[in-house]
Coordinates of N, CA and C in Angstrom, one line a residue:
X895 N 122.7 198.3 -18.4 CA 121.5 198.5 -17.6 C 120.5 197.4 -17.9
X896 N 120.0 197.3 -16.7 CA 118.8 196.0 -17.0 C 117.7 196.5 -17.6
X897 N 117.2 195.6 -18.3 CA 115.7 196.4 -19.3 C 114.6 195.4 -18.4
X898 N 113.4 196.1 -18.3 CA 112.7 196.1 -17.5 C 111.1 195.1 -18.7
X899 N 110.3 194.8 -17.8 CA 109.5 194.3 -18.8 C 108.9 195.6 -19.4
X900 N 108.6 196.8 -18.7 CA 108.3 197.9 -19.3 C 108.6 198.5 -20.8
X901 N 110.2 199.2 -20.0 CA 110.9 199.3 -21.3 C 111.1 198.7 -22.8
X902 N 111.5 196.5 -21.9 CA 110.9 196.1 -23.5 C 109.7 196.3 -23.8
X903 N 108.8 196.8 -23.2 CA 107.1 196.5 -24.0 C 107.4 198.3 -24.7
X904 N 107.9 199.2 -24.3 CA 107.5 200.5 -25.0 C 108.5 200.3 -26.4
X905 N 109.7 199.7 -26.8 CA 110.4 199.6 -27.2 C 110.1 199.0 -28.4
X906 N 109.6 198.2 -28.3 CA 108.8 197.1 -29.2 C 107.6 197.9 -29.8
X907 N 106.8 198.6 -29.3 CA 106.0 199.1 -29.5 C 105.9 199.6 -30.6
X908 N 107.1 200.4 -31.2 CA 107.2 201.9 -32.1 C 107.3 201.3 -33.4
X909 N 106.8 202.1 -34.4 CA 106.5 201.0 -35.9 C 107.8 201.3 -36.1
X910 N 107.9 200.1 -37.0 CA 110.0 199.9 -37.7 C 109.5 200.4 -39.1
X911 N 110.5 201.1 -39.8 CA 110.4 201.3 -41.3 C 110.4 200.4 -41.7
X912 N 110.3 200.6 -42.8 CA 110.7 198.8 -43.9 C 109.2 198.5 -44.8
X913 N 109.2 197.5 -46.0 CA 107.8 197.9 -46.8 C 107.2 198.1 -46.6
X914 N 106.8 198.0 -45.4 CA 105.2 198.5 -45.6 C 105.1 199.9 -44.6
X915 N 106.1 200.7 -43.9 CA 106.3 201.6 -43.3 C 107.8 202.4 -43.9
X916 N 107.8 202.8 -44.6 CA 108.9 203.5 -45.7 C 109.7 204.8 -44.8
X917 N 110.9 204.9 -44.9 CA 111.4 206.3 -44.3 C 110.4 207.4 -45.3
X918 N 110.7 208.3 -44.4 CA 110.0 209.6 -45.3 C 110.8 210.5 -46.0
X919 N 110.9 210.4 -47.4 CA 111.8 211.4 -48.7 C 111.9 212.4 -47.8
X920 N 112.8 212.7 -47.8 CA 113.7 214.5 -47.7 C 112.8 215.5 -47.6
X921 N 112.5 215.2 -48.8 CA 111.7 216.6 -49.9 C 110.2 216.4 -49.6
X922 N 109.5 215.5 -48.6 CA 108.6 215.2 -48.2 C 107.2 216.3 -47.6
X923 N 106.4 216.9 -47.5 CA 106.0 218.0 -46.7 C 106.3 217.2 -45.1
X924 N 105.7 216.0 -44.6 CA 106.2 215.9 -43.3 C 107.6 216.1 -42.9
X925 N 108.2 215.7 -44.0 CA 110.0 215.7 -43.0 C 110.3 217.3 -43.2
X926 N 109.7 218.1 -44.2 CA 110.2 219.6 -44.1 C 109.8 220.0 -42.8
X927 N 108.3 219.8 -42.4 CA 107.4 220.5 -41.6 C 108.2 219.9 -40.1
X928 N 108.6 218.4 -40.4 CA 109.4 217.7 -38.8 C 111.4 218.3 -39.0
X929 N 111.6 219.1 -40.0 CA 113.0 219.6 -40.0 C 112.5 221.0 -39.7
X930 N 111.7 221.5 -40.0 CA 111.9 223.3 -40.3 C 111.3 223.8 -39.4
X931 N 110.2 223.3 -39.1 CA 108.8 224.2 -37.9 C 108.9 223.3 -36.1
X932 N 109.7 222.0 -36.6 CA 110.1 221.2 -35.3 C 111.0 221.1 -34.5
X933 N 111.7 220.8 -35.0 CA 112.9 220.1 -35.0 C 114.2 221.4 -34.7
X934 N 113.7 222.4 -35.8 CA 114.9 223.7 -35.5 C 114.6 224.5 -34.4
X935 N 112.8 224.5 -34.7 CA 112.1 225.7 -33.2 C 112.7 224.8 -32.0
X936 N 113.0 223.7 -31.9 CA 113.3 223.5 -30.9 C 115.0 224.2 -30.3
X937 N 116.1 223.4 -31.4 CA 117.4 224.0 -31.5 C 117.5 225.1 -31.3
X938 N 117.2 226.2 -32.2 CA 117.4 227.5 -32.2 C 117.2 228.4 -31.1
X939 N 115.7 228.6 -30.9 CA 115.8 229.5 -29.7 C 116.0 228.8 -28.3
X940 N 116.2 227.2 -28.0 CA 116.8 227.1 -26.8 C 118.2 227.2 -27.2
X941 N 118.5 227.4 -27.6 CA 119.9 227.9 -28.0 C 120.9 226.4 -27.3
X942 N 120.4 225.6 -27.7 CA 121.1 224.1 -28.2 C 122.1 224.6 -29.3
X943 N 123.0 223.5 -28.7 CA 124.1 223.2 -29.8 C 123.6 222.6 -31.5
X944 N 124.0 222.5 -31.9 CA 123.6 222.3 -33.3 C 124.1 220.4 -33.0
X945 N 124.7 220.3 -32.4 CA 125.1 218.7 -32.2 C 124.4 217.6 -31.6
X946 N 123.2 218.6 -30.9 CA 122.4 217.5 -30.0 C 121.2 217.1 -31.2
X947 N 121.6 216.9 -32.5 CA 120.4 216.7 -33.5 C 121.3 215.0 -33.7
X948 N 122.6 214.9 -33.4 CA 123.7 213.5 -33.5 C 123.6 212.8 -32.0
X949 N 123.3 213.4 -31.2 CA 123.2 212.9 -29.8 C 122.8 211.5 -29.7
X950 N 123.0 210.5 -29.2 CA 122.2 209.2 -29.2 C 121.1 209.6 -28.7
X951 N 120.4 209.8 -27.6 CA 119.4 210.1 -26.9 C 118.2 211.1 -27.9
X952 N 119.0 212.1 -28.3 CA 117.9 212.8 -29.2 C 117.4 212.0 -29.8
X953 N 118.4 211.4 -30.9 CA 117.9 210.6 -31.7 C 117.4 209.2 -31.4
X954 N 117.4 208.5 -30.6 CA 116.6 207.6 -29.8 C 115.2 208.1 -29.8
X955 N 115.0 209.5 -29.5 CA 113.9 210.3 -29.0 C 112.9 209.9 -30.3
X956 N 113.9 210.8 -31.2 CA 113.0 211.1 -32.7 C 112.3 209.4 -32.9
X957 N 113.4 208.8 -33.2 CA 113.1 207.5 -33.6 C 111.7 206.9 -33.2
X958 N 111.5 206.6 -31.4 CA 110.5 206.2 -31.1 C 109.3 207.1 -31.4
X959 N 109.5 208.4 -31.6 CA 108.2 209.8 -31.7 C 107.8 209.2 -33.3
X960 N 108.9 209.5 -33.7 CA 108.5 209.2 -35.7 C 109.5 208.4 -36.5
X961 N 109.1 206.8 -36.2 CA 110.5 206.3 -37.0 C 110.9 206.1 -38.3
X962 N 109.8 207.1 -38.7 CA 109.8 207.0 -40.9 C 111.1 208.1 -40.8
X963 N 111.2 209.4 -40.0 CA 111.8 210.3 -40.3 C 113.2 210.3 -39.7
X964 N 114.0 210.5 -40.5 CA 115.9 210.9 -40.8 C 116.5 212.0 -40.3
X965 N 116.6 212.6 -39.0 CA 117.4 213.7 -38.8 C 118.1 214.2 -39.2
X966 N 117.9 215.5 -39.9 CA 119.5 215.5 -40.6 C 120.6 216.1 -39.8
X967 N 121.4 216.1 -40.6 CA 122.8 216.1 -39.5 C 123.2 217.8 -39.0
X968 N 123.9 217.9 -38.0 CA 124.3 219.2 -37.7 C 124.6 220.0 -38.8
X969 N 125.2 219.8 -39.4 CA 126.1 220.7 -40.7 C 124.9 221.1 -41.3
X970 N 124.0 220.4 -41.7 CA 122.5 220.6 -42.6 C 121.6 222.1 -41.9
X971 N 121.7 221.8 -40.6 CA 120.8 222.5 -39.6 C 121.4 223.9 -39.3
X972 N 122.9 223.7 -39.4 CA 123.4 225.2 -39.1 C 123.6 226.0 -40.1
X973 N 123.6 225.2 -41.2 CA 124.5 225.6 -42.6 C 122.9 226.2 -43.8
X974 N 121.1 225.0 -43.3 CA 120.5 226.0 -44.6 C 119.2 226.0 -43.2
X975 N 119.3 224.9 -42.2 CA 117.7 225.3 -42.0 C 117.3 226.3 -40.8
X976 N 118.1 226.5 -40.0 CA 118.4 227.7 -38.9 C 118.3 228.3 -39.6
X977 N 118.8 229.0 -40.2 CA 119.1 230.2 -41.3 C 118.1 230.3 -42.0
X978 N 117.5 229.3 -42.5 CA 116.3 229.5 -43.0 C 115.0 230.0 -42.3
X979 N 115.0 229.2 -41.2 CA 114.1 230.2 -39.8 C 114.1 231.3 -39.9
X980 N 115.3 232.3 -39.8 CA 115.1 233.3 -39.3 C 115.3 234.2 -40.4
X981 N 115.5 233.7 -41.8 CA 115.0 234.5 -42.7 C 113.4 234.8 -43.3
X982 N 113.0 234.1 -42.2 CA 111.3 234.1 -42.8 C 110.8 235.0 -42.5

């Protein structure tokens, strides 16, 4: 597909990790609050597959929204943080 001058200008736009923009630790309060309160409320009750968190597109999505933060992978999400939701 042809990229438009648009697309390159939104594209370019989004901050790149790296020193002076750091991914964000795991254990982080943002990445809990962008894994547990975001990220799953979304999964969960649209009753999404646990796989659209590996999707290119999702994660294209994430990327440009917050590019410090690491989606974690399906297994992570079905296995402690769903589960975690709905034990609260």
């Amino acid at each position: 597909a042809k990229k438009t001058a648009e697309t390159k200008k939104s594209e370019g736009s989004a901050r790149t990790p790296g020193p002076f923009w750091p991914m964000l630790k795991r254990d982080s309060k943002r990445a809990k609050m962008l894994t547990e309160r975001k990220t799953a409320v979304f999964v969960a009750p649209g009753l999404h597959s646990y796989s659209i968190v590996e999707e290119p597109g999702f994660l294209t999505l994430m990327h440009v929204a917050v590019p410090e933060y690491q989606v974690p992978s399906r297994t992570t999400f079905s296995r402690s943080v769903v589960l975690g939701l709905y034990a609260k």
